[in-house]
Coordinates of C-alpha atoms in Angstrom, one line a residue:
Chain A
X1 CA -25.7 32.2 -42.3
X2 CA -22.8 30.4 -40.4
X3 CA -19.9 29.2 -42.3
X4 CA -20.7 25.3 -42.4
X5 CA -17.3 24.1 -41.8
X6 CA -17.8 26.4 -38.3
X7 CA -21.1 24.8 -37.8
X8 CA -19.5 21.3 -38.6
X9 CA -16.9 21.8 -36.1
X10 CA -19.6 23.4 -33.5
X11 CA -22.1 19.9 -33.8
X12 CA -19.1 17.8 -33.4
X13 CA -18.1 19.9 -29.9
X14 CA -22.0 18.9 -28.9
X15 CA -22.9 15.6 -30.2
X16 CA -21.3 12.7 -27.7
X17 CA -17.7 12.3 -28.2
X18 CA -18.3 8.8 -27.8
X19 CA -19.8 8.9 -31.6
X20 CA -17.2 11.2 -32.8
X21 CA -15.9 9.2 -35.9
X22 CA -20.0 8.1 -36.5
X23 CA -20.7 11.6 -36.5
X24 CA -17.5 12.3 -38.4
X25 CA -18.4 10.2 -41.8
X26 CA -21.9 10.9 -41.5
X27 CA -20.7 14.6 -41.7
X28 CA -18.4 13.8 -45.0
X29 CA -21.5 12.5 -46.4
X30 CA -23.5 15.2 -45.8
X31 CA -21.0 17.7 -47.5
X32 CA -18.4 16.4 -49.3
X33 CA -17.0 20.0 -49.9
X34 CA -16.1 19.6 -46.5
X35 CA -14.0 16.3 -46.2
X36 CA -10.6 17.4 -46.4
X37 CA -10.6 20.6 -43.7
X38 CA -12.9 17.9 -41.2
X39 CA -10.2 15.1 -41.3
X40 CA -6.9 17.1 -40.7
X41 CA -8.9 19.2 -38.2
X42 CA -11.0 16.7 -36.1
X43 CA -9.1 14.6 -33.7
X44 CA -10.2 10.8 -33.5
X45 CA -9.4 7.9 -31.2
X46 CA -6.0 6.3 -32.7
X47 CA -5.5 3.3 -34.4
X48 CA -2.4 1.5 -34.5
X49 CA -0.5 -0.9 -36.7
X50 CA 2.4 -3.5 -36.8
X51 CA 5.4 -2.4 -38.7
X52 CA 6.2 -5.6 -41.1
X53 CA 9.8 -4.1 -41.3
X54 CA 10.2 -3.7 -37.3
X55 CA 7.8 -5.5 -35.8
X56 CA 7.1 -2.8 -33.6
X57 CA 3.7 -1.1 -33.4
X58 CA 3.1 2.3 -34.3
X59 CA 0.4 5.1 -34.4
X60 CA -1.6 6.1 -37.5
X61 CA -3.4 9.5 -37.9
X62 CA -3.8 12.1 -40.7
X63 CA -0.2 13.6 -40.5
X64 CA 1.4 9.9 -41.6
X65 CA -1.1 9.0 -43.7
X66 CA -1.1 8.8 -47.4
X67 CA -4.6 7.4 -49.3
X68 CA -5.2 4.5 -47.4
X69 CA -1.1 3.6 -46.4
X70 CA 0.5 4.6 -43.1
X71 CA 4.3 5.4 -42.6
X72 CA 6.3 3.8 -39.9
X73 CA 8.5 5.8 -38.1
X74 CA 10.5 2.9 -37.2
X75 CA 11.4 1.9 -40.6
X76 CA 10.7 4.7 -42.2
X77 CA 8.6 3.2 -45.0
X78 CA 4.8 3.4 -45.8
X79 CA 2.8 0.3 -45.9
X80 CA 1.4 -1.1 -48.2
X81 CA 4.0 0.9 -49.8
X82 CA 3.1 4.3 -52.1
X83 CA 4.1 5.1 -55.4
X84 CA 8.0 6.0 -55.6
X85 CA 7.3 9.6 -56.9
X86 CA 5.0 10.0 -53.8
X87 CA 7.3 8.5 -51.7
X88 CA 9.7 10.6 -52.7
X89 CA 8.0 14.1 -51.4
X90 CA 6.3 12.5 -48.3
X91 CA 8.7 10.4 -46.5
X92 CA 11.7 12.5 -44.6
X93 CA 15.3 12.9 -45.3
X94 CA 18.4 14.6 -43.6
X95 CA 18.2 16.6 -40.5
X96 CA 13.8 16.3 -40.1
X97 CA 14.8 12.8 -40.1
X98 CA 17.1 12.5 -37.7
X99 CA 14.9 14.6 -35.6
X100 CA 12.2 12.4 -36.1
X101 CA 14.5 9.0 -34.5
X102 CA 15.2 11.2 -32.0
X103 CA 11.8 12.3 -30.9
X104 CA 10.7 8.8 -30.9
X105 CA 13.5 7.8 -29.3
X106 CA 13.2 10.3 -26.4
X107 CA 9.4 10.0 -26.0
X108 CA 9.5 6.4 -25.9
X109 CA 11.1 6.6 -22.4
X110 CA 8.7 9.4 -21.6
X111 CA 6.0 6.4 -22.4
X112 CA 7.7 3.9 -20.3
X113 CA 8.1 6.5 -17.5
X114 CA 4.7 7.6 -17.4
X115 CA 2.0 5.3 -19.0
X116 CA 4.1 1.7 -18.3
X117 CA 2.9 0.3 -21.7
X118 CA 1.2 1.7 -24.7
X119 CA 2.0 2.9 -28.2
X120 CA 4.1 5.9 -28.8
X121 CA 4.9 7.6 -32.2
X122 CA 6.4 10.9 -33.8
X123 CA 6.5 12.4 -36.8
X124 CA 8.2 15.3 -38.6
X125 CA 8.0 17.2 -41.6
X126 CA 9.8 20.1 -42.8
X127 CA 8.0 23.6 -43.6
X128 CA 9.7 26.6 -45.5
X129 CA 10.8 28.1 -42.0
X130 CA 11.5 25.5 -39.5
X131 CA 9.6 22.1 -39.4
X132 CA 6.3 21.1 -38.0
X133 CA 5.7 17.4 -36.1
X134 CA 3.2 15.4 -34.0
X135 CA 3.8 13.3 -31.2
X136 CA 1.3 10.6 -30.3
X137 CA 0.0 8.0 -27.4
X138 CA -1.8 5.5 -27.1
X139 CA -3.3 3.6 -23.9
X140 CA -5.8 1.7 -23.1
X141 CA -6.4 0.5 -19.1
X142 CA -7.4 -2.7 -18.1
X143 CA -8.7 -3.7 -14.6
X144 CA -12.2 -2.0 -13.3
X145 CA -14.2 -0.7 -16.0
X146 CA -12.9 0.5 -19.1
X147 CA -10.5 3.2 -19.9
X148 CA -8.8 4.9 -22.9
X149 CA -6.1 7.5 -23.6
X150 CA -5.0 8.7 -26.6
X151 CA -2.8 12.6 -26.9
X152 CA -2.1 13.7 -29.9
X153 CA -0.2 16.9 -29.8
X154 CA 0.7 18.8 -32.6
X155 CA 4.0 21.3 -33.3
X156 CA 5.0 24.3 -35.4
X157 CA 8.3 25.1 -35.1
X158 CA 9.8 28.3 -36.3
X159 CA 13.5 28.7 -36.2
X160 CA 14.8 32.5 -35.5
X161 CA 17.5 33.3 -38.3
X162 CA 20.5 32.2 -37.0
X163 CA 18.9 29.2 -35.7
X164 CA 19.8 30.1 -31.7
X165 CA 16.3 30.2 -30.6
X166 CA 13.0 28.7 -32.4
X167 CA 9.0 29.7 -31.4
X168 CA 7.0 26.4 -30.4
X169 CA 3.7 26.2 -31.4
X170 CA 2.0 23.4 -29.8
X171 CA -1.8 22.4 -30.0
X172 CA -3.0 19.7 -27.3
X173 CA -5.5 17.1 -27.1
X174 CA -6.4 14.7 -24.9
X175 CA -9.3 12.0 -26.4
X176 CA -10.1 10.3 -22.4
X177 CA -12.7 7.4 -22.6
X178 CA -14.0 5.9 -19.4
X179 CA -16.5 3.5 -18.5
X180 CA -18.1 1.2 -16.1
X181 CA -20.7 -1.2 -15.5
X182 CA -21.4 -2.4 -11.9
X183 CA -24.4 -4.2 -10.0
X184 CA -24.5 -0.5 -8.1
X185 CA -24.7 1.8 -11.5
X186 CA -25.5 0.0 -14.5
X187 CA -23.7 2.4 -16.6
X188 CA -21.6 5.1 -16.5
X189 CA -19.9 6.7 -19.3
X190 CA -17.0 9.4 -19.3
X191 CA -16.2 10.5 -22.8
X192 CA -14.4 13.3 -24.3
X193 CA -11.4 15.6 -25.3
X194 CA -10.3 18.4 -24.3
X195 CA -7.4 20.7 -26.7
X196 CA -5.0 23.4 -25.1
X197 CA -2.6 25.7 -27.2
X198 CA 0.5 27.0 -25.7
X199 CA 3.5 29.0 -27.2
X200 CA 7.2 29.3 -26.4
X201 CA 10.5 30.8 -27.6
X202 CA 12.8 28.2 -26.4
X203 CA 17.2 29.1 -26.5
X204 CA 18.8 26.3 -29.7
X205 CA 22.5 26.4 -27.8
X206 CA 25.7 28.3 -28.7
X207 CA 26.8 25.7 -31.1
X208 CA 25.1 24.3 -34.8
X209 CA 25.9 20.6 -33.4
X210 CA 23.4 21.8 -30.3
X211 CA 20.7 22.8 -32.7
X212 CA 18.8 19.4 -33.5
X213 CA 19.6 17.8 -29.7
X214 CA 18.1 21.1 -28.6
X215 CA 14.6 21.0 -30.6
X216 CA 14.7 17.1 -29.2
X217 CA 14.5 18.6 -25.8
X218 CA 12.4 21.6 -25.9
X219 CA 9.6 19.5 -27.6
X220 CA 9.7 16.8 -25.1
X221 CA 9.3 19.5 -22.2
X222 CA 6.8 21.0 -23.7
X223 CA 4.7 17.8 -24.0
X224 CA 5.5 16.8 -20.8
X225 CA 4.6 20.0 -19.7
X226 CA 1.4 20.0 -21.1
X227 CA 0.5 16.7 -20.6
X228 CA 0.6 17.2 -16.6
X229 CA -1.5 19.9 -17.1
X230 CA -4.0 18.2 -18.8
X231 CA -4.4 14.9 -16.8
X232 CA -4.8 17.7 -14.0
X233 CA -7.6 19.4 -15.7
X234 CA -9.3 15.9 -17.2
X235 CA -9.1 15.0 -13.4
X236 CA -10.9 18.2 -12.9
X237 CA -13.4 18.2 -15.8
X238 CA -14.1 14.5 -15.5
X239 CA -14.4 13.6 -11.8
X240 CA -15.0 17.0 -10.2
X241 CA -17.0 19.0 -12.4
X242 CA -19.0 16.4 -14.0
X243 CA -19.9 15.0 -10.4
X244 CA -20.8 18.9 -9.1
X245 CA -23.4 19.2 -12.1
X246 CA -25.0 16.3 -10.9
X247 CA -25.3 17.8 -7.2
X248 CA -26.7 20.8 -8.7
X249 CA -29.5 18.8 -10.5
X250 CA -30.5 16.9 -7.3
X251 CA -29.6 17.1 -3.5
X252 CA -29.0 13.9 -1.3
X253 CA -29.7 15.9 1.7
X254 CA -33.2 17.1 2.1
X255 CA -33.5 20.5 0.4
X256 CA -35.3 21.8 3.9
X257 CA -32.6 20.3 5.8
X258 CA -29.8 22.5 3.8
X259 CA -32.5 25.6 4.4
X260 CA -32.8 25.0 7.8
X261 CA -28.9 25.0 8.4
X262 CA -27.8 27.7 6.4
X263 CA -30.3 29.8 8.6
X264 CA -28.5 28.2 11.6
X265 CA -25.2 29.0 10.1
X266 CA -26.3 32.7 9.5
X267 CA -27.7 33.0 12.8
X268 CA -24.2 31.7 14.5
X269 CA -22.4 34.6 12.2
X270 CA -24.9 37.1 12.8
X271 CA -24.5 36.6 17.3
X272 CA -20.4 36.5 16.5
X273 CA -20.7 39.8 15.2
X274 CA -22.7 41.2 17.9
Chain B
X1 CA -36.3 8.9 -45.6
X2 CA -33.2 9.8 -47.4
X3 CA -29.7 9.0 -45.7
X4 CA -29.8 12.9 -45.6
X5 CA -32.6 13.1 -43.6
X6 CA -31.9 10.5 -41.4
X7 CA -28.3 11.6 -40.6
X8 CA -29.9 14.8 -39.6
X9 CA -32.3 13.6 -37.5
X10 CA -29.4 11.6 -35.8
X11 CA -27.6 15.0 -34.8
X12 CA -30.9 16.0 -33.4
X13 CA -32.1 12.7 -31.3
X14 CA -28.3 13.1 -29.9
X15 CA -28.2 17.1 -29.1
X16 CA -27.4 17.0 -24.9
X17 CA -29.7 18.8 -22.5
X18 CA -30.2 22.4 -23.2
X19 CA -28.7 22.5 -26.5
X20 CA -30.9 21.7 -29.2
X21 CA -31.5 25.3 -30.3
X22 CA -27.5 25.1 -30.8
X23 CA -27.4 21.8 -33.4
X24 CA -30.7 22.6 -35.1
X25 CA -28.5 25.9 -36.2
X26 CA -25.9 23.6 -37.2
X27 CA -28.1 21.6 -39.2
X28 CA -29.4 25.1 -41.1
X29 CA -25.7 25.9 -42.2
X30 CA -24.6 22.8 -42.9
X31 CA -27.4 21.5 -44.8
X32 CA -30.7 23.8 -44.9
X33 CA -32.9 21.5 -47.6
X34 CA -33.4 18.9 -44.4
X35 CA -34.5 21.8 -41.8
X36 CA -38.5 20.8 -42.7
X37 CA -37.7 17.2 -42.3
X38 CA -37.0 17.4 -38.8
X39 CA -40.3 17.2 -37.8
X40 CA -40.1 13.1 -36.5
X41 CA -37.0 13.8 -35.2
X42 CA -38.0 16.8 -32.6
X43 CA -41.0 14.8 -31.4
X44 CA -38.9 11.7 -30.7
X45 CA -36.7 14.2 -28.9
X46 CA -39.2 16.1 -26.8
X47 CA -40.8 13.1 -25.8
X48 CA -37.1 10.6 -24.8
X49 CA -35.5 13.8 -23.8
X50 CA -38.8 15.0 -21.5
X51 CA -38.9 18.7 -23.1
X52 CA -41.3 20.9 -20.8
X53 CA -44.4 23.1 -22.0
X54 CA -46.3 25.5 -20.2
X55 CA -50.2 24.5 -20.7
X56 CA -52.0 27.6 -21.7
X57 CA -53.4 29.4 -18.6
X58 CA -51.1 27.4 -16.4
X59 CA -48.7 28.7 -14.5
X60 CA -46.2 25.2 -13.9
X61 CA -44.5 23.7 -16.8
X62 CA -45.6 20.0 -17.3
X63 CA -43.3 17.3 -18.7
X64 CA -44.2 15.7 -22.1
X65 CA -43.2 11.6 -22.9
X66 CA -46.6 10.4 -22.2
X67 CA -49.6 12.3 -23.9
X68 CA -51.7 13.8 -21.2
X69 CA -54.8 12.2 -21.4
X70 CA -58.1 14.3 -19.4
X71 CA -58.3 12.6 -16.4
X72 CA -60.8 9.7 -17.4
X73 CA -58.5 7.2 -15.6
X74 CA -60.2 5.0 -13.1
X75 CA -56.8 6.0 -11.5
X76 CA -58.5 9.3 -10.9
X77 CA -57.7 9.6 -7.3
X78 CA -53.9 7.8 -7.2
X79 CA -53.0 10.4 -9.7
X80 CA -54.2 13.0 -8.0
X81 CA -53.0 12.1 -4.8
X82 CA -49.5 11.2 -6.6
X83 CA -49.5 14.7 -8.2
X84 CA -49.5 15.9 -4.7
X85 CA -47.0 13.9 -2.7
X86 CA -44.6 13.4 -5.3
X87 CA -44.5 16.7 -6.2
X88 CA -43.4 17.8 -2.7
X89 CA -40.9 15.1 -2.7
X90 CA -39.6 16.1 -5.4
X91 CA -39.2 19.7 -4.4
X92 CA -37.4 17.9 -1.3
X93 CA -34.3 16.7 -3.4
X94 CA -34.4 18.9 -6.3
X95 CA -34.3 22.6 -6.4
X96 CA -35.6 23.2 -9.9
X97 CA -37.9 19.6 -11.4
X98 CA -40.9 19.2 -13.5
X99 CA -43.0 16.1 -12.5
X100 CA -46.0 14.7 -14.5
X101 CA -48.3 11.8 -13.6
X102 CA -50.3 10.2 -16.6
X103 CA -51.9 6.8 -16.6
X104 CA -51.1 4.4 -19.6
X105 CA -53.3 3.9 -22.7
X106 CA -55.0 0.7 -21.1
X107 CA -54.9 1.8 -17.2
X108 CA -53.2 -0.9 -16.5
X109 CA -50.3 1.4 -15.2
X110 CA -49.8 5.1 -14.1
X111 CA -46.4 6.6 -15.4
X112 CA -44.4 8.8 -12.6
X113 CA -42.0 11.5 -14.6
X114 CA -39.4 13.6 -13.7
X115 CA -37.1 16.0 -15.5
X116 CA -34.8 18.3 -13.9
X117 CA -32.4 20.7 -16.1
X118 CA -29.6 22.6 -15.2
X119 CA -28.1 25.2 -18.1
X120 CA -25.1 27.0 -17.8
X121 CA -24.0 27.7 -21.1
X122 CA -21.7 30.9 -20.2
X123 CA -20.2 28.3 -18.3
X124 CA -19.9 25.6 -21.1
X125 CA -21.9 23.0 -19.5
X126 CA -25.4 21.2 -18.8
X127 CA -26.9 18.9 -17.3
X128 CA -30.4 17.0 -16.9
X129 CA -31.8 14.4 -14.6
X130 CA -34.5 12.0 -15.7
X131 CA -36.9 9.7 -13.9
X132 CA -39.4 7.7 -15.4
X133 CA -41.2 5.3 -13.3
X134 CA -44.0 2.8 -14.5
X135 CA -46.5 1.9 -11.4
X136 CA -48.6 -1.1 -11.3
X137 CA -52.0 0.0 -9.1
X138 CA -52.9 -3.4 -8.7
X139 CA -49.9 -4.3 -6.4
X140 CA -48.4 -0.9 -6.0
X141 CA -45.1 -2.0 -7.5
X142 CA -43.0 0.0 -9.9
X143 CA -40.3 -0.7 -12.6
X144 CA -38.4 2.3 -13.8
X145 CA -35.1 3.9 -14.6
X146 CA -32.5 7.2 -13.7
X147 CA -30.9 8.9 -16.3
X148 CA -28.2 11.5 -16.0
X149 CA -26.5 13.4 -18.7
X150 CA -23.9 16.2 -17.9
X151 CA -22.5 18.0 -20.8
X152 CA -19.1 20.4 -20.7
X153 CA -17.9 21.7 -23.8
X154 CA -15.2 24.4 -23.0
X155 CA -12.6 23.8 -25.2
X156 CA -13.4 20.0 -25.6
X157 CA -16.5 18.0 -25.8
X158 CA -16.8 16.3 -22.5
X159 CA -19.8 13.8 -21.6
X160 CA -21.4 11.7 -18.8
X161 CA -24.2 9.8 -19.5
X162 CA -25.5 6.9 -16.8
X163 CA -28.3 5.5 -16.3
X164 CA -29.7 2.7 -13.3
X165 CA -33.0 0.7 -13.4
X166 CA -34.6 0.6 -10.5
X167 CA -37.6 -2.0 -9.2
X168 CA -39.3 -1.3 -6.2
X169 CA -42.9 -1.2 -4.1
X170 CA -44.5 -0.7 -1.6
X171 CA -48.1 -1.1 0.3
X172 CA -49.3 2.5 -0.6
X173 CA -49.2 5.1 -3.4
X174 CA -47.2 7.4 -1.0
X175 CA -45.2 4.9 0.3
X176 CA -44.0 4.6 -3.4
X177 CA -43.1 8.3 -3.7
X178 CA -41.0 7.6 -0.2
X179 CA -39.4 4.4 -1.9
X180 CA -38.6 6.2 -5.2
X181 CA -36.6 9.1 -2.8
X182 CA -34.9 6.4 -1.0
X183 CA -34.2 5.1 -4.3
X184 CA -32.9 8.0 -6.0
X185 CA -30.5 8.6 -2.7
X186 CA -28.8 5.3 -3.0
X187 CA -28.4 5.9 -6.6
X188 CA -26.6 9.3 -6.3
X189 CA -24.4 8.2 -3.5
X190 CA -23.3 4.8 -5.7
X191 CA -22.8 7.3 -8.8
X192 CA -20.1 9.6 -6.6
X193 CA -18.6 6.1 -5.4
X194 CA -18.8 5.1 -9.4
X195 CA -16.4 8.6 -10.1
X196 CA -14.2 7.8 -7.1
X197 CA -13.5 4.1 -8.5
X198 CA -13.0 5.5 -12.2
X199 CA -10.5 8.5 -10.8
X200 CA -8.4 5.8 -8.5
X201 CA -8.8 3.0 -10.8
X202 CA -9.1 3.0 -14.8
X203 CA -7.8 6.7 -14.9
X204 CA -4.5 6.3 -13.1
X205 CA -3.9 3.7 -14.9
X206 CA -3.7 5.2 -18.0
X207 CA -0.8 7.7 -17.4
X208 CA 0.8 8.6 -14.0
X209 CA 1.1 12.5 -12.6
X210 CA 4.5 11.6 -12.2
X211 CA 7.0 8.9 -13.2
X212 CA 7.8 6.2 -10.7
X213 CA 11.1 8.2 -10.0
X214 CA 8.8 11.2 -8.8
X215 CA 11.1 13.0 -10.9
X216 CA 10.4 14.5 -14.4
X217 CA 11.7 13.2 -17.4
X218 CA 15.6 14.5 -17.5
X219 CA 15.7 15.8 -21.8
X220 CA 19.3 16.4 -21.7
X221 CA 19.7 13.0 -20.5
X222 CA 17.0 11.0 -22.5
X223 CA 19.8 8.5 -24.1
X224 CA 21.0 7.4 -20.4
X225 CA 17.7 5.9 -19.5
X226 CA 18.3 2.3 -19.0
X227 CA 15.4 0.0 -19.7
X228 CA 14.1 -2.0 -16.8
X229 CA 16.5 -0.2 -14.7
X230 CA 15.4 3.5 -14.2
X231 CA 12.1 2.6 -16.3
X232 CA 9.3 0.7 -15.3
X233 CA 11.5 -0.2 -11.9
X234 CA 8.2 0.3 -9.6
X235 CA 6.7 -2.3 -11.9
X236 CA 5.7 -5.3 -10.0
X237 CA 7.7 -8.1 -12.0

């Protein structure tokens, strides 16, 4: 028998992404047991929320999420705020910190550069040999039809001894919701996600004080990186291949037509090679 | 039913084309007490989803959604002459269809059905075409709809789904099976349009290949961006 969490993760790969966080609780309910491995693995549309403190809007998932409170990366507090104890263990200090300000720092001119608007957030947390993050978007397309973005990418980062060079693990996906509704097609929907994994061993710098600016920069090429190949493949998967299916299924051009002028094309190469 | 049950038989009324098989096994891992209960849920399927049987001692697959009645119909002679012309049609524009021509309960209307699959799971994806056309004999005018699902799943969970209603008629039963083709044309050609929008339109929108410098973001540099100035400058203000 298959393991259920695989079979879990299999059904949400088939059912329509569209339903994804339907599909998602209604899986919860069916086995409990499963809850906890289901919601730090399954990647759902974002949500975001005004910081009180800031003003500023940032992005909520799993990774800055305590029971039902969120922490801002802008003032660095959870809200509605968690018990002090919890607090305590969940909310970064020191270097991960100061990492964190200037992730979000850094990939808040990426936003402005390439989505001109949105929501952008990052955040950091330390593991026993280097730290691990997340860095998130947000953007949703007005004009014809309807259209969604949302890239959550997460990081494991594993500093060498010595801390001159670190391994980047970075997992990639890309939740891409389309839509339109027009006198010609009543409806068309686009929905999905696609993930990508890539690793890297990526130089720190000579110096300690190059260390932090350093992981700043690698993990912002990387996502950039990986975000250009994406939007290249959604382009791909969403508009080419999706469109070729449907040619496959049925032909515009008669099928007899195409018979009849592959046989003409055969014939032409068959005299050339006479 | 139990919320079990019926959150079960929602995974299987939602399975795409060609993989059924795939989330029944799901269901049996994740939750094999509601396996028998399923029942409902696969006929629902089979008939919305136009799931194909071979009749015994046939040699064509027929499509189910309406129960095949023995021909009693007064319609005797449309449907047979339907069977005929839109079956060649339909071999016109698709390479692989099933087609099934049944008249209504009260004969008051003869259903026109087509399904047309595509599998290529080695490939990740699938895909299915349906027609389902309602024509009135009395007038020879029909109401009906186009539905197209493509599924890709490599490494993601990608899905199309569209659909178009179509009205239409014409003085003779083969003149309808010429209008539906006609129909089915214009359709296809506005759904490639429909892609060509979403790709210029909504989904360059959302983030661009490249910034408006046409230069990639400088790291080292990130704390001498300027707002306004070497951001968002090929903003319309």
């Amino acid at each position: 028998m298959a393991d259920p969490f695989d079979a879990a993760l299999d059904l949400l790969r088939r059912l329509p992404p569209s339903s994804t966080q339907q599909n998602l609780s209604n899986l919860i309910s069916l086995r409990p047991d499963l809850e906890e491995d289901l919601l730090s693995s399954v990647d759902v549309a974002l949500t975001s929320k005004r910081c009180k403190k800031t003003g500023r809007d940032f992005l909520c998932c799993d990774y800055n999420r305590d029971g039902t409170s969120y922490r801002s990366p802008w003032s660095n507090e959870f809200e509605p705020p968690i018990e002090p104890e919890d607090a305590a263990d969940l909310i970064p200090g020191g270097r991960v910190r100061r990492m964190e300000e200037a992730v979000n720092a850094g990939v808040d001119v990426y936003r402005e550069l390439y989505y001109e608007g949105g929501v952008s957030s990052a955040y950091l947390w330390a593991l026993d040999e280097g730290f691990a993050g997340v860095v998130l978007f947000k953007k949703t397309a007005a004009g014809v039809g309807k259209g969604g973005w949302d890239s959550i990418h997460v990081l494991e980062v594993t500093e060498a001894a010595g801390k001159r060079s670190a391994h980047y693990k970075l997992t990639s996906t890309v939740i891409l919701d389309l839509g339109l509704s027009s006198a010609a097609v009543d409806s068309l929907e686009l929905a999905g996600n696609l993930t990508r994994q890539t690793q890297s061993d990526l130089q720190l710098g000579l110096r300690d004080s190059e260390v932090e600016q350093s992981h700043v920069v690698n993990i912002g090429r990387m996502v950039e990186d990986m975000e250009t190949r994406m939007r290249n493949l959604l382009q791909e998967v969403y508009f080419g291949k999706a469109k070729d299916v449907v040619g496959d299924l049925r032909s515009i051009q008669p099928l007899s037509e195409v018979g009849r002028e592959r046989e003409a094309h055969k014939d032409v190469i068959n005299k050339m090679g006479r | 039913m139990s919320s079990k049950s019926s959150t079960v038989a929602s995974f299987v009324e939602a399975a795409p084309p060609g993989e059924l098989s795939n989330v029944v096994a799901d269901i049996k891992a994740l939750s094999p007490n509601e396996v028998s209960s399923l029942g409902p849920a696969f006929q629902k399927y089979n008939e919305e989803q136009y799931a194909t049987i071979k009749i015994p001692g046939s040699s064509e697959a027929t499509a189910s959604g309406a129960q095949s009645h023995p021909l009693e119909s007064p319609h005797a002679d449309t449907i047979k002459s339907l069977q005929k012309s839109f079956s060649a049609a339909a071999s016109e524009h698709f390479p692989s269809s099933t087609i099934g021509i049944y008249p209504n309960d009260s004969n008051s209307s003869i259903a026109i059905l087509l399904v047309a699959n595509k599998y290529s799971p080695q490939n990740f994806w699938n895909g299915r075409w349906r027609s389902t056309y309602h024509l009135t004999p009395s007038n020879n005018s029909v109401t009906g709809s186009i539905k197209v699902d493509v599924h890709y799943y490599e490494d993601g969970n990608v899905r199309m789904s569209t659909s178009r209603k179509v009205e239409l008629s014409s003085s003779s039963a083969d003149g309808i099976v010429r209008e539906i083709a006609k129909a089915e044309n214009k359709f296809q050609e506005e759904l490639n349009r429909a892609f060509t929008t979403l790709a210029e339109g909504s989904f360059k929108g959302l983030r661009r290949q490249l910034p408006v410098t046409r230069q990639k973001v400088e790291w080292e540099k990130i704390g001498g961006y300027r707002l306004g100035q070497d951001i968002g400058g090929g903003r319309s203000k």
